[in-house]
PDB file of C-alpha atoms in Angstrom:
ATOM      1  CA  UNK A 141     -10.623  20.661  17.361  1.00 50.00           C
ATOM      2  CA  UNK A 142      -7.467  21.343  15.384  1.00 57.00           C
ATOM      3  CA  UNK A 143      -7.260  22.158  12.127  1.00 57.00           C
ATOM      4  CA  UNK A 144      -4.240  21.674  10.382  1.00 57.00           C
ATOM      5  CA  UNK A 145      -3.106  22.853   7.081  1.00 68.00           C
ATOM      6  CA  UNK A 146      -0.762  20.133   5.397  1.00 84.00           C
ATOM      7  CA  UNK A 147      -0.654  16.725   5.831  1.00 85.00           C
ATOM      8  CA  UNK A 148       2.956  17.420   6.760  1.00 87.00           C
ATOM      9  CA  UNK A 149       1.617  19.032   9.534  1.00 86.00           C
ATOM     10  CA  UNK A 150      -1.053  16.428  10.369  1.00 86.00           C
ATOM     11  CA  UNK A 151       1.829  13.691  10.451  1.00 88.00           C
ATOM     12  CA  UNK A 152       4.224  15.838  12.492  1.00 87.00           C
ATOM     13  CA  UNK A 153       1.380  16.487  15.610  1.00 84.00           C
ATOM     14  CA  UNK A 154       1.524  12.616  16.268  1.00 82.00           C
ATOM     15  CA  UNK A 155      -0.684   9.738  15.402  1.00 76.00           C
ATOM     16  CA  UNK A 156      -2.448  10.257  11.482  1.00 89.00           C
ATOM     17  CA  UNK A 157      -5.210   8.020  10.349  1.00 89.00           C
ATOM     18  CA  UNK A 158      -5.532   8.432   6.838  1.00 89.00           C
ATOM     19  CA  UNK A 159      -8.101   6.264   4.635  1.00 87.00           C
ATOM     20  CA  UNK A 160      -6.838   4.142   2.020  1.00 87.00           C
ATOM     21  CA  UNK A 161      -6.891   4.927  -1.660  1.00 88.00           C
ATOM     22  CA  UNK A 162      -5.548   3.013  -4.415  1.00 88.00           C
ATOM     23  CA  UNK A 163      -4.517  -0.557  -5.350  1.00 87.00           C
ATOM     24  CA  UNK A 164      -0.780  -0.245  -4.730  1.00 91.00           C
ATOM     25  CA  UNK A 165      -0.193  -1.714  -1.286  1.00 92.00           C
ATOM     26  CA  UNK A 166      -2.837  -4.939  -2.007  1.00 87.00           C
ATOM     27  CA  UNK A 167      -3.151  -7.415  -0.912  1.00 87.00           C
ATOM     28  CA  UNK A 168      -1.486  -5.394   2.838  1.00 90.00           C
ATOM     29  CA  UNK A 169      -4.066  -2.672   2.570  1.00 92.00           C
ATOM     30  CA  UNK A 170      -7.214  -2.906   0.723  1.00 91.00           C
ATOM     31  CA  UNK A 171      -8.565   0.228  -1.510  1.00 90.00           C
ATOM     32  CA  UNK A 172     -11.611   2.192   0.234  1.00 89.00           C
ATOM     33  CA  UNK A 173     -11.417  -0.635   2.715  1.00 93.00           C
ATOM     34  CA  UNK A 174      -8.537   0.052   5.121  1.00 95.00           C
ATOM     35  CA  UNK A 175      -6.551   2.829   6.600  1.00 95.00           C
ATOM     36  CA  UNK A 176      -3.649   3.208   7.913  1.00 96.00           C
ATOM     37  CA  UNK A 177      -1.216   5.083  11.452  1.00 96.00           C
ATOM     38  CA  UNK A 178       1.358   7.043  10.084  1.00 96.00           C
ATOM     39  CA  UNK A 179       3.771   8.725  12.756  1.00 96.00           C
ATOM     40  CA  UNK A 180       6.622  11.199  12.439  1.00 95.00           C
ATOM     41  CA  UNK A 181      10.133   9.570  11.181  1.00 94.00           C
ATOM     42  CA  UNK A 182      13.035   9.436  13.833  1.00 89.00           C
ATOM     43  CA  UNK A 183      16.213   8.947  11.696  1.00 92.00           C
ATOM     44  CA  UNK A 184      16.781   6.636   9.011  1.00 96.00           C
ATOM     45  CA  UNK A 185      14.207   4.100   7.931  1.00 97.00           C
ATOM     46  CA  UNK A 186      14.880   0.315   7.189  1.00 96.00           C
ATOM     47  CA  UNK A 187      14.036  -2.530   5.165  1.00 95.00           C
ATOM     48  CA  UNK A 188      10.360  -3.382   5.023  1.00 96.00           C
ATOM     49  CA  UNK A 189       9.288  -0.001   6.422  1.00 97.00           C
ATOM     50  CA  UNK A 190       6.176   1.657   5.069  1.00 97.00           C
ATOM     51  CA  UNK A 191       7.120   5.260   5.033  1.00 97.00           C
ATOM     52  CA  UNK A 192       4.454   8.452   3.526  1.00 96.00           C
ATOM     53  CA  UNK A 193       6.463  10.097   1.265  1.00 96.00           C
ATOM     54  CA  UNK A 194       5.894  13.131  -1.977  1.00 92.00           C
ATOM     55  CA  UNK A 195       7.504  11.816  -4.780  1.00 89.00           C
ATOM     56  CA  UNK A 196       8.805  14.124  -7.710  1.00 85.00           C
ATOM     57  CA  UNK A 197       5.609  14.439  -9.256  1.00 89.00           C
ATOM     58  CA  UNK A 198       3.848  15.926  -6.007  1.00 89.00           C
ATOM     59  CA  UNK A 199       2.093  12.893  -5.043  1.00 91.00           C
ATOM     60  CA  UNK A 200       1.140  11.641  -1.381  1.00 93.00           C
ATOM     61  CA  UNK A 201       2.222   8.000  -1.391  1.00 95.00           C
ATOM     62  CA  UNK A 202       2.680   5.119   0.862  1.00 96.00           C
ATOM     63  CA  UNK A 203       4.867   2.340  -0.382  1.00 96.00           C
ATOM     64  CA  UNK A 204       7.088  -0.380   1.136  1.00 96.00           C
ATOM     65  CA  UNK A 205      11.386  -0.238   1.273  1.00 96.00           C
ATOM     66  CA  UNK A 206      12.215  -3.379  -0.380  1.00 94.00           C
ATOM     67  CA  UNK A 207      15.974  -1.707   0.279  1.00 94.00           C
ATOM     68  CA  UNK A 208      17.795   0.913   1.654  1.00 96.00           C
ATOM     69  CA  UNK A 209      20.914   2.556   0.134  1.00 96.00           C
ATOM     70  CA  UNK A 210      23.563   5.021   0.929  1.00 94.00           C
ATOM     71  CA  UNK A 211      21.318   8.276  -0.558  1.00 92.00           C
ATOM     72  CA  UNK A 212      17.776   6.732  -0.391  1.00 95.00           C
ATOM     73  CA  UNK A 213      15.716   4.050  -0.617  1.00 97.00           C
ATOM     74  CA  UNK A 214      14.725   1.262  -3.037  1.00 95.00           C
ATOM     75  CA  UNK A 215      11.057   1.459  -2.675  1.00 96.00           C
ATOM     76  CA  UNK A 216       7.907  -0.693  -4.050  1.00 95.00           C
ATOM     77  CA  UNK A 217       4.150  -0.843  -3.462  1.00 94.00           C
ATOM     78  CA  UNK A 218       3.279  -4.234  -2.743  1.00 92.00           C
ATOM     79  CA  UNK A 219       0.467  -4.520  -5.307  1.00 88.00           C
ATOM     80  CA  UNK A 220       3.333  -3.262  -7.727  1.00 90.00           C
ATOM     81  CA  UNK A 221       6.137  -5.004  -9.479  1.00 85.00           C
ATOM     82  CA  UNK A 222       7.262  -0.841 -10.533  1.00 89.00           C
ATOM     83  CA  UNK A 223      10.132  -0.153  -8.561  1.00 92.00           C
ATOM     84  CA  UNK A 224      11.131   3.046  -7.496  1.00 93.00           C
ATOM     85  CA  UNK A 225      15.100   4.023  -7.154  1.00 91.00           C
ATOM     86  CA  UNK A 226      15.007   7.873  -6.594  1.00 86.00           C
ATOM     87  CA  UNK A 227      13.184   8.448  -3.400  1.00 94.00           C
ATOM     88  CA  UNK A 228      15.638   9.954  -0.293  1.00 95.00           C
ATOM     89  CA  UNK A 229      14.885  10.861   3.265  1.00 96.00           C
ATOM     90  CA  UNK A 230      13.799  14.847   2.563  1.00 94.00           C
ATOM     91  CA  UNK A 231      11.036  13.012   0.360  1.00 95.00           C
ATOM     92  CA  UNK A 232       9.645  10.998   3.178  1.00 96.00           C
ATOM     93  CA  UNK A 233       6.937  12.609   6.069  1.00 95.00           C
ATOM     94  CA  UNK A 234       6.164   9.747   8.255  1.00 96.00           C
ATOM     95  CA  UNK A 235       6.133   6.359   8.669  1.00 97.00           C
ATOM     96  CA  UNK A 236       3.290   3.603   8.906  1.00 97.00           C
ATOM     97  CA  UNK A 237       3.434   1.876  12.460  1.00 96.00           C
ATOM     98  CA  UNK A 238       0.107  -0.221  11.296  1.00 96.00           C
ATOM     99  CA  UNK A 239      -3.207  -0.190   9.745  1.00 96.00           C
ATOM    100  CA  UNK A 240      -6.896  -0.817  10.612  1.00 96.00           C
ATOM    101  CA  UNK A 241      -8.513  -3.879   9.047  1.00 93.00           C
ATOM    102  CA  UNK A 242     -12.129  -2.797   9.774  1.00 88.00           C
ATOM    103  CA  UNK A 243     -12.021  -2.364  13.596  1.00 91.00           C
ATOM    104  CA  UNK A 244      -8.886  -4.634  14.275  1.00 95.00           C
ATOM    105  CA  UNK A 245      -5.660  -2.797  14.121  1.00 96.00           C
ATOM    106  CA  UNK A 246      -2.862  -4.712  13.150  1.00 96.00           C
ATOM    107  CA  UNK A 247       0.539  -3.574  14.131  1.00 97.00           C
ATOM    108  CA  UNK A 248       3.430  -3.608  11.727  1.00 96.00           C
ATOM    109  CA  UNK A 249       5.546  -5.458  14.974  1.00 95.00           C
ATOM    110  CA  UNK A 250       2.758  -8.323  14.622  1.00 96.00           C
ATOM    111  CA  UNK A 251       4.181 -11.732  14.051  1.00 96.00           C
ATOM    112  CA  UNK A 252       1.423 -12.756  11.264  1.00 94.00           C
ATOM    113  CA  UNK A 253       2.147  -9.195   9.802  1.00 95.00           C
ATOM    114  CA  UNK A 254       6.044  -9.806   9.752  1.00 95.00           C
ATOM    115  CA  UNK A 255       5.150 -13.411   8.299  1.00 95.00           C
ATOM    116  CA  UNK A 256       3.663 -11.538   5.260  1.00 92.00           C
ATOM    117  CA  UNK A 257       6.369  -9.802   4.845  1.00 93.00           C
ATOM    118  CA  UNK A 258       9.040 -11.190   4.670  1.00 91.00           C
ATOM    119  CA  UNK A 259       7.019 -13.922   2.082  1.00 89.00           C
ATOM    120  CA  UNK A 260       5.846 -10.867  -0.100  1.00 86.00           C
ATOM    121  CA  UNK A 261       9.391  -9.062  -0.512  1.00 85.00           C
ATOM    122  CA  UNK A 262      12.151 -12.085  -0.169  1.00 86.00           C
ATOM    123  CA  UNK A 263       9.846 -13.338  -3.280  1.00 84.00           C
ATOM    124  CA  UNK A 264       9.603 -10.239  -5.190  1.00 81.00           C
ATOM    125  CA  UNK A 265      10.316 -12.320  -8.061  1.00 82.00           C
ATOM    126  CA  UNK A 266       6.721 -13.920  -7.613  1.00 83.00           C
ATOM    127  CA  UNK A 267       4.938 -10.991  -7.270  1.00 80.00           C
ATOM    128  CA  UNK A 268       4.502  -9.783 -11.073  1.00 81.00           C
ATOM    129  CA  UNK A 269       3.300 -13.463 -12.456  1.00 83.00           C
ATOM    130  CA  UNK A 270       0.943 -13.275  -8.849  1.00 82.00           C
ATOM    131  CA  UNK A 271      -0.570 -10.143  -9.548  1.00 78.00           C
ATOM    132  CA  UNK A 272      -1.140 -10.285 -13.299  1.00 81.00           C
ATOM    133  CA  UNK A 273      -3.095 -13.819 -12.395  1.00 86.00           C
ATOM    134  CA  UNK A 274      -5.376 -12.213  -9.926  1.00 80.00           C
ATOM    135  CA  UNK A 275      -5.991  -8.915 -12.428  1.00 78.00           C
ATOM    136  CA  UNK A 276      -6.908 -11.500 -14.745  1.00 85.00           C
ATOM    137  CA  UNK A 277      -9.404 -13.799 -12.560  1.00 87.00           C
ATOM    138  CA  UNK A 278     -10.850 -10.203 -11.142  1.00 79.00           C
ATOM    139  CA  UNK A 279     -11.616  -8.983 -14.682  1.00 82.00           C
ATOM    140  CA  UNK A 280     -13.370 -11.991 -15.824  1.00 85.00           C
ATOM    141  CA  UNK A 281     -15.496 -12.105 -13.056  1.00 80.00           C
ATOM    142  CA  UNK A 282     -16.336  -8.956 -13.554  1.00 75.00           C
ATOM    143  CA  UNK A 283     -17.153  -9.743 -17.404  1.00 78.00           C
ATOM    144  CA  UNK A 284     -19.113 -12.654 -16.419  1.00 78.00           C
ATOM    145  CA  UNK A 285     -21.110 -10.949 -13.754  1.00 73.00           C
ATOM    146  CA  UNK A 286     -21.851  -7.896 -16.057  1.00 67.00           C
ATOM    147  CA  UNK A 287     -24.769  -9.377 -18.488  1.00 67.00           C
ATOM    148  CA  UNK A 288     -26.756 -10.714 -14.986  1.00 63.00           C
ATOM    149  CA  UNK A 289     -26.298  -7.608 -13.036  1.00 59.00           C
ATOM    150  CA  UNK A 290     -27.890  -6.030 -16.478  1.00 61.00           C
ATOM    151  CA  UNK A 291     -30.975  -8.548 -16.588  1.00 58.00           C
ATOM    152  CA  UNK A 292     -31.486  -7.789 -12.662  1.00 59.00           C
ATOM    153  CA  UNK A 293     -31.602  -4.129 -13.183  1.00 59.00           C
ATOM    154  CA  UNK A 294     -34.005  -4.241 -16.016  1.00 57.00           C
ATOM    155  CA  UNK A 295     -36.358  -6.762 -14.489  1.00 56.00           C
ATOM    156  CA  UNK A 296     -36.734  -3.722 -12.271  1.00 56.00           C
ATOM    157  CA  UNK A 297     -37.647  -1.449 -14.063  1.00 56.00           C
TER     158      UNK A 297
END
């Protein structure tokens, strides 16, 4: 078995499976639910890549290029309307070549895959009126199931 130290060094021996935590990549990759391949970058990284990168704060995170400049990278999780203009290629580690949906890995080359995104980033403009509607259906289903899940637990009891 081999132990490694970093996930820098995890990434750079080959294939890395990491878990999914967080909301930022919905509805792509869903929190607790999925995980996702991350390989070692070979030179510059394009549009619509997902690479692993530390950002300035010391973070681990795993967000999509929505575009790629001279220095850097224009970079976005897709459950985010937050953009992020100061990420360059000594901040990224690897790069996500897919992710496991349960037991089915889907490939980031997948046609249904590309189909996504290409919807979810050439209409970036949708994405903040999208996502604040779904936060807002999630919540109230969550305030409506709150008083029943109360009245089943204390039926128990």
């Amino acid at each position: 078995m081999v132990v490694h130290t970093s996930i820098e060094d995890a990434v750079k021996s080959g294939n890395f499976v990491i878990h999914s935590h967080g909301v930022s990549m919905w509805p792509m990759i869903r929190n607790g639910k999925d995980s996702v391949r991350i390989v070692p970058v070979e030179g510059r990284l394009d549009k619509n890549d997902i690479p692993l990168y530390k950002d300035n704060r010391g973070r681990y995170v795993v967000h999509r290029i929505i575009k790629v400049t001279e220095d850097g990278y224009v970079i976005c999780g897709d459950g985010l309307y937050e953009i992020e203009y100061d990420i360059t290629d000594k901040n990224i580690i690897g790069v996500v070549t897919g992710y496991f949906r349960g037991e089915k890995f889907i490939s980031c080359d997948a046609k249904n895959y590309l189909k996504y995104v290409h919807f979810w980033v050439d209409n970036f403009y949708l994405r903040k009126p999208l996502i604040w509607t779904v936060r807002k259906i999630r919540s109230a289903k969550h305030r409506l199931k709150a008083p029943f899940l109360r009245l089943k637990t204390s039926k128990k009891q």
